[in-house]
PDB file of C-alpha atoms and ligand atoms in Angstrom:
ATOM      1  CA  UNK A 249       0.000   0.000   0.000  1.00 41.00           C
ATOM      2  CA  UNK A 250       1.645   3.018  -0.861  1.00 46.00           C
ATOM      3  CA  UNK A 251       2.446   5.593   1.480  1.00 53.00           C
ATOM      4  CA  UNK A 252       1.058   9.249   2.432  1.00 56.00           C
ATOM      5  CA  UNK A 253       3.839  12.315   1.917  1.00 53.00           C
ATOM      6  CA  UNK A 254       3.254  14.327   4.874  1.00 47.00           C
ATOM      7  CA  UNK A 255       1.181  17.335   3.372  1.00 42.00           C
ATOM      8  CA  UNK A 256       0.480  15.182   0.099  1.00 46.00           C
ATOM      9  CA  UNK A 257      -3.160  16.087  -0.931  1.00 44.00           C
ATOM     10  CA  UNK A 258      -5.873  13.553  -0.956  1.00 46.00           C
ATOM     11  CA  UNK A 259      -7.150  14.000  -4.257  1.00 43.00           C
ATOM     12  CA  UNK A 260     -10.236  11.653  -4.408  1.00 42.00           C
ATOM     13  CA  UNK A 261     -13.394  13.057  -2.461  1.00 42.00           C
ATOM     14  CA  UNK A 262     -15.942  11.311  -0.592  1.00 42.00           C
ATOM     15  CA  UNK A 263     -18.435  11.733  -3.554  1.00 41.00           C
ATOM     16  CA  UNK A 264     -15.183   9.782  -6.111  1.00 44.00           C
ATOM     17  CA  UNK A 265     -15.062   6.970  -3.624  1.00 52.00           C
ATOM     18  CA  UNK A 266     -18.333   6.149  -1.716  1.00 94.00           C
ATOM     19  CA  UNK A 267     -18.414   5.403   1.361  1.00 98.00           C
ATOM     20  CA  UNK A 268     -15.669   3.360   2.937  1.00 98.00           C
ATOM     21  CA  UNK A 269     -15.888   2.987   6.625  1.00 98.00           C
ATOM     22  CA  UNK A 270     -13.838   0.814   9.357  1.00 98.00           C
ATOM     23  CA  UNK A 271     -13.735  -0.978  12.711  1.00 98.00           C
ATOM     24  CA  UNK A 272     -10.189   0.075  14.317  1.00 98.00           C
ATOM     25  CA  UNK A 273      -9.617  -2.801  17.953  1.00 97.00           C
ATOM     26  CA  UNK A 274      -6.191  -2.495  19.462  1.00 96.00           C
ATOM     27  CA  UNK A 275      -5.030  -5.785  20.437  1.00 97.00           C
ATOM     28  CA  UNK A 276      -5.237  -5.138  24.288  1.00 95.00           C
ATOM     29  CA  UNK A 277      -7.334  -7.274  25.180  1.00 94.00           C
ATOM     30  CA  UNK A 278     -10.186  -9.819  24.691  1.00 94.00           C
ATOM     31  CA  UNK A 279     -13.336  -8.052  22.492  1.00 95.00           C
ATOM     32  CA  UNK A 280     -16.609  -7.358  24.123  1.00 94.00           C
ATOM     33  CA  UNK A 281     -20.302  -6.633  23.376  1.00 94.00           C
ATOM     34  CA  UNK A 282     -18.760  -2.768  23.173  1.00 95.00           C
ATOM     35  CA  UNK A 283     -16.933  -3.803  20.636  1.00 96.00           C
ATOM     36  CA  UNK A 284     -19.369  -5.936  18.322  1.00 97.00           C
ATOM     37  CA  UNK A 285     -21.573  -3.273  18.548  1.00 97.00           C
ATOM     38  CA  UNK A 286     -18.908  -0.790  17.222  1.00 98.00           C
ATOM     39  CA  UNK A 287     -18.252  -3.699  14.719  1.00 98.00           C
ATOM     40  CA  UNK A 288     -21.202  -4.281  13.569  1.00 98.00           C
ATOM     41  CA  UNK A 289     -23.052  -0.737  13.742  1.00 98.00           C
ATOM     42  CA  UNK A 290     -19.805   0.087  11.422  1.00 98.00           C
ATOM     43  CA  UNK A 291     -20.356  -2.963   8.981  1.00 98.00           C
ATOM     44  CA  UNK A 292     -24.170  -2.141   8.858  1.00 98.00           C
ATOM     45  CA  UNK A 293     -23.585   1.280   7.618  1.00 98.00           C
ATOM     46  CA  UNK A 294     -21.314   0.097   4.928  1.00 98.00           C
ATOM     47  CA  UNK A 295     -23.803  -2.419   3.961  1.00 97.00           C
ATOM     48  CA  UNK A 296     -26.670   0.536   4.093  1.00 97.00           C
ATOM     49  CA  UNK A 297     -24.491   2.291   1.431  1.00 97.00           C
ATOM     50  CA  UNK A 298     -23.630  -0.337  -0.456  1.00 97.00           C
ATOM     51  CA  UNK A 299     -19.937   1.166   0.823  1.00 97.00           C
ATOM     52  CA  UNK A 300     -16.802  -0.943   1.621  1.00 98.00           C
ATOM     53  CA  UNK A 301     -15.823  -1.938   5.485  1.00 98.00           C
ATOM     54  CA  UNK A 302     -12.282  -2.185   6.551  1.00 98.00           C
ATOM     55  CA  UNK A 303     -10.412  -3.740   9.758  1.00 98.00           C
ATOM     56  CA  UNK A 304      -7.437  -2.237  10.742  1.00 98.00           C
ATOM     57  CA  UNK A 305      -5.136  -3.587  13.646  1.00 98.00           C
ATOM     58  CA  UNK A 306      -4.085  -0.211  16.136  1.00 97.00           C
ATOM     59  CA  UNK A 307      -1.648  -2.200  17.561  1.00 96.00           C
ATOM     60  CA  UNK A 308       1.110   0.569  18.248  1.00 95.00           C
ATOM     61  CA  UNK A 309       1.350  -0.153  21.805  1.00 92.00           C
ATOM     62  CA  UNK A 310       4.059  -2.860  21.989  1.00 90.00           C
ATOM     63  CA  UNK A 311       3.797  -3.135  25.974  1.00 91.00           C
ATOM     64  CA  UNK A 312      -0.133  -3.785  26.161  1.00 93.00           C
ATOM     65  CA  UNK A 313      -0.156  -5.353  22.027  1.00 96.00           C
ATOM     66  CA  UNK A 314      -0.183  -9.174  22.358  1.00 97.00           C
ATOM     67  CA  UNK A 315      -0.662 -11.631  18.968  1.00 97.00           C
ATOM     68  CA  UNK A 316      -3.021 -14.093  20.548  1.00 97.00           C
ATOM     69  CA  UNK A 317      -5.293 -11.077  20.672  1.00 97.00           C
ATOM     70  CA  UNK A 318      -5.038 -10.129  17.571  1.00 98.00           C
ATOM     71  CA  UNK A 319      -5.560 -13.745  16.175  1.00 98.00           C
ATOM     72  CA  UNK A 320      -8.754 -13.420  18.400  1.00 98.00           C
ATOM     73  CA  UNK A 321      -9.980 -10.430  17.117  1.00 98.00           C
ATOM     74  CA  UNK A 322     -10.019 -12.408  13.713  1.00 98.00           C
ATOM     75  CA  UNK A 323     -11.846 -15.083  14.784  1.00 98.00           C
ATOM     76  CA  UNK A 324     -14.873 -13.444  17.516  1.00 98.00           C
ATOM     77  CA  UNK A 325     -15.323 -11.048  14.071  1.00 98.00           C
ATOM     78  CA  UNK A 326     -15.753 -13.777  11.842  1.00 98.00           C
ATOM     79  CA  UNK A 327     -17.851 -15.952  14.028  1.00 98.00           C
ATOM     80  CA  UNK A 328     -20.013 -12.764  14.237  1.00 98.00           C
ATOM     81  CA  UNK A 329     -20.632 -12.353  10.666  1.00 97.00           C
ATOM     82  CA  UNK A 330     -18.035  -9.710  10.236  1.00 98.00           C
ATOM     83  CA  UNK A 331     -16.531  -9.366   6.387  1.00 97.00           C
ATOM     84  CA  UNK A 332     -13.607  -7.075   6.079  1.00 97.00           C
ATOM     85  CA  UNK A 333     -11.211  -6.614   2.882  1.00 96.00           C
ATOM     86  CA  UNK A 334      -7.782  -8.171   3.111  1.00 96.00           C
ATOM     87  CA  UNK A 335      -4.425  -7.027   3.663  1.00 96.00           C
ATOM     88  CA  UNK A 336      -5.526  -5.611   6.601  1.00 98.00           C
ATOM     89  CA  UNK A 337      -3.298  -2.905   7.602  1.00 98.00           C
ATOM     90  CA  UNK A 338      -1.379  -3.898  10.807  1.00 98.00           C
ATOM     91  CA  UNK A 339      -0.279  -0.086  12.010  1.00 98.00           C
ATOM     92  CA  UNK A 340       2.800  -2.001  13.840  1.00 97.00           C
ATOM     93  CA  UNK A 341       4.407  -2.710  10.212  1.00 97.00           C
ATOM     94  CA  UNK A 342       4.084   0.942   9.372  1.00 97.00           C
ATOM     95  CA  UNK A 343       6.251   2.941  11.735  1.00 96.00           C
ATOM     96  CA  UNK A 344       8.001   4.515   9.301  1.00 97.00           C
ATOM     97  CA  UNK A 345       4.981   6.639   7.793  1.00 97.00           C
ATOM     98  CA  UNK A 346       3.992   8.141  10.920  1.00 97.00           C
ATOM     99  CA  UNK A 347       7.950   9.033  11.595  1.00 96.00           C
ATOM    100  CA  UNK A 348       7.449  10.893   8.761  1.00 97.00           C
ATOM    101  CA  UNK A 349       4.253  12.750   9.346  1.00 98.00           C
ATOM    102  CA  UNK A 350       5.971  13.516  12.761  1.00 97.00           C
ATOM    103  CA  UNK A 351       9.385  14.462  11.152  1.00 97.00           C
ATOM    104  CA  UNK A 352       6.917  17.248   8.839  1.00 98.00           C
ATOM    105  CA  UNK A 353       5.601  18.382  11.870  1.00 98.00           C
ATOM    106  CA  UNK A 354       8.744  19.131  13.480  1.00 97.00           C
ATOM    107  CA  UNK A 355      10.228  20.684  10.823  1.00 98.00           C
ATOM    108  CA  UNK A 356       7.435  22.746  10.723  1.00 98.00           C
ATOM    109  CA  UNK A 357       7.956  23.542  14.138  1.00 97.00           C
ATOM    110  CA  UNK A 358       4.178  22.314  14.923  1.00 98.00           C
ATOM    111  CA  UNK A 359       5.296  20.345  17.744  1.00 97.00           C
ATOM    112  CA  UNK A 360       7.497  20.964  21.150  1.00 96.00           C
ATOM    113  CA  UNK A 361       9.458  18.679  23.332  1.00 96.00           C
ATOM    114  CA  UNK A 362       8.023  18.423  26.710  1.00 94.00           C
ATOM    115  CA  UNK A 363      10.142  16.910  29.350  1.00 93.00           C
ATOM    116  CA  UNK A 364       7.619  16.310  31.961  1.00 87.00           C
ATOM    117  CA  UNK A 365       7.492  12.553  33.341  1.00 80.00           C
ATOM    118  CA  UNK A 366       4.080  11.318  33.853  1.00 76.00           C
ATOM    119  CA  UNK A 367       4.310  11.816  37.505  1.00 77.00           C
ATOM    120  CA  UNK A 368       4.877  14.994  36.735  1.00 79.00           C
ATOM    121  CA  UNK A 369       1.808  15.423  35.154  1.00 75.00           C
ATOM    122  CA  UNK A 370      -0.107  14.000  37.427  1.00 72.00           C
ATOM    123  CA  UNK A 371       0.714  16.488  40.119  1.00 69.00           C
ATOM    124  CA  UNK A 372       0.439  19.231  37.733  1.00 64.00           C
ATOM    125  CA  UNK A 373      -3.243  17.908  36.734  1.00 59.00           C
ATOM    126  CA  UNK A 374      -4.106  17.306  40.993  1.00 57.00           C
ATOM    127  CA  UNK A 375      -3.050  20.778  41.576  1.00 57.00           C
ATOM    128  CA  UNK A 376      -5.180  22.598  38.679  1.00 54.00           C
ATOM    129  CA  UNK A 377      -8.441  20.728  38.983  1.00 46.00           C
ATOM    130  CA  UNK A 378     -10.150  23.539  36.908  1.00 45.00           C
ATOM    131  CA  UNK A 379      -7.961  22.098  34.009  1.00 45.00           C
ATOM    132  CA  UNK A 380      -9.704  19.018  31.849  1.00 44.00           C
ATOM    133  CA  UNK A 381      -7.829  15.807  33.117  1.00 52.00           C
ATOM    134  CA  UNK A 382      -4.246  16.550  32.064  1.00 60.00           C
ATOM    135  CA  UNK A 383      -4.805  18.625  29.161  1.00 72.00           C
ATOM    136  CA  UNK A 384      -1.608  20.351  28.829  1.00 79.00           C
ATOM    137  CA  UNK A 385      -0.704  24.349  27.196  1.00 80.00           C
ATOM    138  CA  UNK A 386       2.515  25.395  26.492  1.00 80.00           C
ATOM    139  CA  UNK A 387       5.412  25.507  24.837  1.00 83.00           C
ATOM    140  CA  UNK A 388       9.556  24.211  24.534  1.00 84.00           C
ATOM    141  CA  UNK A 389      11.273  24.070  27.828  1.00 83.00           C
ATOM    142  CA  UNK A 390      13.769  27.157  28.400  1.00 87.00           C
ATOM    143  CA  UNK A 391      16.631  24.734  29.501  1.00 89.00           C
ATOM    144  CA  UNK A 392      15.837  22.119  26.630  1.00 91.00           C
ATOM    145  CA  UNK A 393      19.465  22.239  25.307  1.00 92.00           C
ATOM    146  CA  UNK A 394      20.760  20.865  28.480  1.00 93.00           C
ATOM    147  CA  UNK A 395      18.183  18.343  28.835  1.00 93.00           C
ATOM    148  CA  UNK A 396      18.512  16.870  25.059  1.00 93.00           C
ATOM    149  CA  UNK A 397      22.304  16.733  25.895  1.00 94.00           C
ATOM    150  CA  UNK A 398      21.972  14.698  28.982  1.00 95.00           C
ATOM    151  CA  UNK A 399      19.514  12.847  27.323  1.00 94.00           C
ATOM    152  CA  UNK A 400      16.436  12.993  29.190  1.00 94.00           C
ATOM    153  CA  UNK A 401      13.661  11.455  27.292  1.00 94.00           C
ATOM    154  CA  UNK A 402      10.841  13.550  25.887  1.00 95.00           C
ATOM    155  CA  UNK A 403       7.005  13.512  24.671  1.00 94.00           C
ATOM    156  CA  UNK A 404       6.045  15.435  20.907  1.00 96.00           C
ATOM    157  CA  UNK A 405       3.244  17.348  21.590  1.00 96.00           C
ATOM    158  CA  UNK A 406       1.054  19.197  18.968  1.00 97.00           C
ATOM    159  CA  UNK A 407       1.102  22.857  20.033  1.00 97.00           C
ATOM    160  CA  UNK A 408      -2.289  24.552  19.200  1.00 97.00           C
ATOM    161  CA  UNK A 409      -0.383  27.980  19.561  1.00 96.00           C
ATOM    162  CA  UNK A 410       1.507  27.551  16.913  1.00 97.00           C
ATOM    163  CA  UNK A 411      -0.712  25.540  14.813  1.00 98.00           C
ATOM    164  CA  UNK A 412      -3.196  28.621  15.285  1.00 97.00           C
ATOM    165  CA  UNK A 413      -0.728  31.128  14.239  1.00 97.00           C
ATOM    166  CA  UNK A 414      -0.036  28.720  11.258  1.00 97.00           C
ATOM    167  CA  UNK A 415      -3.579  28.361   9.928  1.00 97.00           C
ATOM    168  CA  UNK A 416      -4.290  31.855  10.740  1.00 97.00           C
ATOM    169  CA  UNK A 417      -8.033  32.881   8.825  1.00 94.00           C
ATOM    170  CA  UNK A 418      -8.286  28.828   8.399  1.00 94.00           C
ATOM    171  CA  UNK A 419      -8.486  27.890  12.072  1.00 96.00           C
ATOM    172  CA  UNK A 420     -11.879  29.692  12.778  1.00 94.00           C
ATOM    173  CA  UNK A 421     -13.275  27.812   9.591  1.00 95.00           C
ATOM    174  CA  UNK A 422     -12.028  24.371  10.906  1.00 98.00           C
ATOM    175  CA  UNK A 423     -14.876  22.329  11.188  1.00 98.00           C
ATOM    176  CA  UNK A 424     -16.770  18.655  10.959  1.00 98.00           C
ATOM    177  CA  UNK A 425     -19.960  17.095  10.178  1.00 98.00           C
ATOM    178  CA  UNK A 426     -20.842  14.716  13.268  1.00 98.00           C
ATOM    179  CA  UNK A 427     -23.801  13.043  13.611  1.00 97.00           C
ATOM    180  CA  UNK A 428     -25.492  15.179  10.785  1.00 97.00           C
ATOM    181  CA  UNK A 429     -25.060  18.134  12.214  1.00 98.00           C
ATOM    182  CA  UNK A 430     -22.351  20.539  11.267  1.00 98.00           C
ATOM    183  CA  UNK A 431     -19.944  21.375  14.032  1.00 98.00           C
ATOM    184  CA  UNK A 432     -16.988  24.079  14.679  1.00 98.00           C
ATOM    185  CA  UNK A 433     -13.844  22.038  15.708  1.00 98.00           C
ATOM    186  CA  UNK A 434     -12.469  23.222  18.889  1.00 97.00           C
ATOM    187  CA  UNK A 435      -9.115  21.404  19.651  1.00 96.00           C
ATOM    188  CA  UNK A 436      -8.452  23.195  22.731  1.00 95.00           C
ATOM    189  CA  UNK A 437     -10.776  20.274  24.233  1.00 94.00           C
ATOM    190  CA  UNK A 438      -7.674  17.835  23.971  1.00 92.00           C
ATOM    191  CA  UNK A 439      -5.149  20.457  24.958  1.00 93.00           C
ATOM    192  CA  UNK A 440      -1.237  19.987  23.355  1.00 95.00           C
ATOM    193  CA  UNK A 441      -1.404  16.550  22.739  1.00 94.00           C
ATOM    194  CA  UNK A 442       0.830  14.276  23.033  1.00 94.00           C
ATOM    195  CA  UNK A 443       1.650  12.650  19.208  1.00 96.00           C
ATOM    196  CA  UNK A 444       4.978  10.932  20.286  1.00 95.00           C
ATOM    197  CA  UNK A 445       7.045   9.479  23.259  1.00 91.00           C
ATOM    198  CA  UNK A 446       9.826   7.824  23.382  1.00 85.00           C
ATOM    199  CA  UNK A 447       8.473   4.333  23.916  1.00 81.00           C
ATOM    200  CA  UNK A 448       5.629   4.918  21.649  1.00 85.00           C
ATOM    201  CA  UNK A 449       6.456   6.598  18.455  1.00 87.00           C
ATOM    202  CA  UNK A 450       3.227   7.252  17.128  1.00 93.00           C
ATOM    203  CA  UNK A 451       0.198   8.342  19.277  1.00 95.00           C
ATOM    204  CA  UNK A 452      -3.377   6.957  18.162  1.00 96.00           C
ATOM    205  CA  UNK A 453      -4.426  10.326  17.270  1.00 97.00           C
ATOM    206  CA  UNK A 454      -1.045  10.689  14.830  1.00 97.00           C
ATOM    207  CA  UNK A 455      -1.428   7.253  13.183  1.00 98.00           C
ATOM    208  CA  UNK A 456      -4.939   7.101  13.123  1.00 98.00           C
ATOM    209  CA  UNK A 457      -5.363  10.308  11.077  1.00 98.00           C
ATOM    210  CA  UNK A 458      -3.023   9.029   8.569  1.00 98.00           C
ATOM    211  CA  UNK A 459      -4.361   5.745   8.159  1.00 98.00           C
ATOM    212  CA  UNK A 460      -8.107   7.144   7.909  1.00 98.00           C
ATOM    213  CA  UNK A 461      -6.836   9.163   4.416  1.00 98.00           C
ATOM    214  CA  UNK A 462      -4.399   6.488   3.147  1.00 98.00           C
ATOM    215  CA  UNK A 463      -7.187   4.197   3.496  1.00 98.00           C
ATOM    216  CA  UNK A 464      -9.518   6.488   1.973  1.00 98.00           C
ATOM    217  CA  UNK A 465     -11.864   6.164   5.048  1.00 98.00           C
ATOM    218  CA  UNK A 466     -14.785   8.641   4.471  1.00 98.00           C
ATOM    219  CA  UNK A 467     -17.068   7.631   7.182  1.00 98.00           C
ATOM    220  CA  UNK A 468     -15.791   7.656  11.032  1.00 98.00           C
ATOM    221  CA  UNK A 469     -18.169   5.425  12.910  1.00 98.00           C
ATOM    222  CA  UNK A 470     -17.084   5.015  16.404  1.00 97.00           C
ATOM    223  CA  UNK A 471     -17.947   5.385  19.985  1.00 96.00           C
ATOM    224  CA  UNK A 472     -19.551   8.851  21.622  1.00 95.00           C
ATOM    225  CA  UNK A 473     -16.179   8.612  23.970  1.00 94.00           C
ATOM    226  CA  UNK A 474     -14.053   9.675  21.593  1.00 96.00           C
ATOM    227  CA  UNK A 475     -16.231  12.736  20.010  1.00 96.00           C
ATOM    228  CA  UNK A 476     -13.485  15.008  21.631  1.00 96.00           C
ATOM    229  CA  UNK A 477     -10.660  13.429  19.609  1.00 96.00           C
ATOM    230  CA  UNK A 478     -12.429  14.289  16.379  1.00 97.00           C
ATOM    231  CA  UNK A 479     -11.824  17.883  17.283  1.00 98.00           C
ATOM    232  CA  UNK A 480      -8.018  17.370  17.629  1.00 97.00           C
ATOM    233  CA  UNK A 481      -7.719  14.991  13.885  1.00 98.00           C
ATOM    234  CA  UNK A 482      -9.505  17.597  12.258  1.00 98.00           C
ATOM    235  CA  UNK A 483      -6.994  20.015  13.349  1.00 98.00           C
ATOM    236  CA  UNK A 484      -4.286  17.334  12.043  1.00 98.00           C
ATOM    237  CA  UNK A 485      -6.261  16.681   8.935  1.00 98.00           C
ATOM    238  CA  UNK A 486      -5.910  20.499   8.483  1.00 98.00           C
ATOM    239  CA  UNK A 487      -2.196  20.588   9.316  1.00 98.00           C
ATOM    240  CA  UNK A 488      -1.250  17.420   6.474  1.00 98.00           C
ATOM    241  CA  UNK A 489      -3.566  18.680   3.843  1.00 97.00           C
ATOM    242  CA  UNK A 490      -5.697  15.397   4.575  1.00 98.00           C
ATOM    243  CA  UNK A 491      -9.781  15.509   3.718  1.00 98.00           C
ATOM    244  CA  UNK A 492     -12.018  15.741   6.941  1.00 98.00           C
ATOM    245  CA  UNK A 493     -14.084  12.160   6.771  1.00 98.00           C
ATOM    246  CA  UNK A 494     -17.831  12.317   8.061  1.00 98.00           C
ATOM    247  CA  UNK A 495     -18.370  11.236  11.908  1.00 98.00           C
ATOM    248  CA  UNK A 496     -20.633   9.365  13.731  1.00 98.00           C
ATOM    249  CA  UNK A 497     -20.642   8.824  17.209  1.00 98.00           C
ATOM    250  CA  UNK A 498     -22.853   5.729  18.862  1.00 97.00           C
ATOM    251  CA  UNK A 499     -23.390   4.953  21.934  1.00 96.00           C
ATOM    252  CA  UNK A 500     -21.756   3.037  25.002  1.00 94.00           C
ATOM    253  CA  UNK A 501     -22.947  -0.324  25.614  1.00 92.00           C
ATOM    254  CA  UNK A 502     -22.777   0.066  29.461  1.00 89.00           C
ATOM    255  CA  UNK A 503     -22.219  -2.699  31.933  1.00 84.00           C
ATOM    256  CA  UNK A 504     -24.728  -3.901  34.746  1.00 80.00           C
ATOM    257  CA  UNK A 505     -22.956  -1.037  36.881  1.00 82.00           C
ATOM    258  CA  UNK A 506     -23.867   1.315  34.476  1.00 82.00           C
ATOM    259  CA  UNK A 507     -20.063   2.158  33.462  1.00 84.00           C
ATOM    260  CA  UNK A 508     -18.537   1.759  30.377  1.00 81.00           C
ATOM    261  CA  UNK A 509     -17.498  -1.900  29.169  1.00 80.00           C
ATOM    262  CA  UNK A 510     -13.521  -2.400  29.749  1.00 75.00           C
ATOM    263  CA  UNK A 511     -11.389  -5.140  28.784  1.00 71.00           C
ATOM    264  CA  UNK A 512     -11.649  -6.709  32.368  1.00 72.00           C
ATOM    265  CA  UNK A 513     -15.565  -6.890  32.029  1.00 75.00           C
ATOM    266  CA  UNK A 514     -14.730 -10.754  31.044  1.00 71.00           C
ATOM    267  CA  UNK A 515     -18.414 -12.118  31.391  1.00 70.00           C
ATOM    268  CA  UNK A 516     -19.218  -9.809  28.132  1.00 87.00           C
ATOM    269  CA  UNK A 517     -16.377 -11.133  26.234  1.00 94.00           C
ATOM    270  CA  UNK A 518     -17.520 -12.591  22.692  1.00 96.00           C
ATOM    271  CA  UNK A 519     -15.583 -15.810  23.445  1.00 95.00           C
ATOM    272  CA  UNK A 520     -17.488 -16.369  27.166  1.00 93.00           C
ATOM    273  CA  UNK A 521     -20.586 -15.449  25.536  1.00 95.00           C
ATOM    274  CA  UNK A 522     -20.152 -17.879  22.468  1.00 96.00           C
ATOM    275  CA  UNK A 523     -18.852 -20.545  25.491  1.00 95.00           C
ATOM    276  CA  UNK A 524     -22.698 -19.775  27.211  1.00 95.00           C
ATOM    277  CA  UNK A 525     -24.615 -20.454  23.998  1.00 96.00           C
ATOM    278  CA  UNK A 526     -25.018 -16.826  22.981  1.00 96.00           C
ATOM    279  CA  UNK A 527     -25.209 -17.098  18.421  1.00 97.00           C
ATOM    280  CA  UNK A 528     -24.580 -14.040  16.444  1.00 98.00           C
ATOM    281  CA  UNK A 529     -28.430 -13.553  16.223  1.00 98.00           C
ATOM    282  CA  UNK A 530     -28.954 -13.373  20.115  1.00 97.00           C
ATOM    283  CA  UNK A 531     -25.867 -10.344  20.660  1.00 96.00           C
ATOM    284  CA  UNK A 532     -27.131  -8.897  17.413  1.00 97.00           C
ATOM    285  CA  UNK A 533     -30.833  -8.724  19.325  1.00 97.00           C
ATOM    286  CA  UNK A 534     -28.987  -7.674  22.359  1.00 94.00           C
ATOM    287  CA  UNK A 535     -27.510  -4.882  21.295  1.00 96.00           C
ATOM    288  CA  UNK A 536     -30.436  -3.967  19.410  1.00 96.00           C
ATOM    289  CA  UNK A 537     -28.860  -4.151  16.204  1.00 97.00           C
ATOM    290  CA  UNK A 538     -31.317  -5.918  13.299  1.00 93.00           C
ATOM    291  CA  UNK A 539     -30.375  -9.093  10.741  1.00 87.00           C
TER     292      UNK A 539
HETATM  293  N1  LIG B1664      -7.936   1.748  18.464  1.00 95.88           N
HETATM  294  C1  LIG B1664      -8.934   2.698  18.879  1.00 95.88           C
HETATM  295  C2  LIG B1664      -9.769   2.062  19.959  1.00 95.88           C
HETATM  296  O1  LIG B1664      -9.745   0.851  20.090  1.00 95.88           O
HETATM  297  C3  LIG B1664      -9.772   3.071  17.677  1.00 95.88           C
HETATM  298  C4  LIG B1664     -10.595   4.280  17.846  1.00 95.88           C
HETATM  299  C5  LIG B1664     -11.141   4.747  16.498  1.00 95.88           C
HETATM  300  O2  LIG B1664     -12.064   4.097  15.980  1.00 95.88           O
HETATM  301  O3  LIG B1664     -10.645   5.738  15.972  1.00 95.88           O
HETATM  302  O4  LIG B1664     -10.438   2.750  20.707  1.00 95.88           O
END
């Protein structure tokens, strides 16, 4: 599959290609009902537009990544009436695009170093609870020249300061259409965030929003939990002269608890609900999801 130039246009449209969705699992973990219903609410809409459904495998996270997952994430899909086109693209086997959207970034001087451990962070988020989680302003370190030459490892992050001065007239005109409804982008939701760190080249948000043109992707169907990140990729989309895809958000298949299903929630994994007797038909009815 060839590769995206950082800043390379995208020169089909959505209205050249049709409608080309996907279903994006990270190996973590064992899939869910969360997930089938992200699966399959994905699938459905491809089938709706007589569009094409991709899989692609996010597994960038080489601590947490494991291959028996992945092999499982094959078969629960299949075994729940899942078609997806092959190669699938395995984002692991592609590190060296998104060192290049990253290296165009830098060079652009998009992106700062920030030094800050994670503990660090953490205190700094504890100590500003009016700030969102740790959403993070700000810029290059003043003593970064003495840091880089003892070596101190380092996080990329995106700063919107820059990228704002960069887009100038174009950043007030960034915008989406989410759930039919046209929307402003606001990227400040996500803060400077993090694209890189040293034991994980490629953030999700990096890699994802090059995969999503490369592949051609002109749908996003995903969960409501990540309707902030669409705010920040459309920013990125902006920044690599990348076409904004179409989003939908669905809901959260909750747990008994009324939380969010997680990868622990083992009872609702596909494989112990195949082991109980549950058939493709019953989840499908369960999650409310027609034939
Ligand atoms: N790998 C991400 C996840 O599992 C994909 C999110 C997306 O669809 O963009 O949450």
């Amino acid at each position: 599959m060839a590769s995206l130039a950082p800043g390379e246009a995208v020169l089909c449209t959505n209205a050249m290609t049709g409608f080309v969705t996907r279903f994006a699992p990270s190996p973590t973990g064992a899939l869910h009902l969360g997930h089938a219903f992200a699966a399959l609410t994905a699938l459905d809409a491809a089938r709706a537009a007589g569009g094409r459904f991709l899989l692609r495998i996010e597994d960038l996270d080489g601590a947490r990544c494991r291959p028996e997952f992945e092999t499982a994430i094959y078969e629960d899909l299949a075994w729940l009436g899942v078609a997806w086109e092959t190669p699938v693209r395995r984002q692991s086997e592609h590190m060296g695009d998104y060192a290049r959207v990253l290296d165009d970034l830098v060079a652009r001087s998009l992106v700062y170093r920030d030094f800050r451990t994670r503990r660090e962070l953490m205190a700094e988020s504890v100590n500003a609870p009016h700030e969102l989680g740790v959403t993070v302003r700000g810029g290059p370190a003043s003593d970064e020249a003495e840091r880089l030459a003892t070596g101190q490892p380092f996080a990329w992050r995106l700063s919107l300061d820059r990228c704002r001065d960069t887009l100038g007239a174009d950043w007030i005109s960034l915008g989406f259409e989410a759930d039919g409804v046209w929307t402003k982008a606001e990227p400040e939701r996500l803060g400077d965030a993090i694209l890189a760190r040293k034991e994980f080249p490629a953030s999700y948000h990096l890699a994802s929003v090059h995969d999503d043109a490369l592949q051609g992707i002109t749908h996003i169907i995903r969960g409501e939990d990540l309707r902030d990140a669409a705010h920040l990729h459309v920013l990125l989309q902006r920044l690599l002269g990348l076409p904004t895809p179409t989003y939908r958000h669905h809901r959260l298949i909750l747990g008994d608890n009324g939380k969010r299903l997680a990868k622990r929630d083992l009872a609702v994994t596909l494989r112990a609900m195949r082991a109980s007797g549950e058939t493709p038909s019953s989840i499908r009815a369960q999650l409310g999801l027609r034939e």
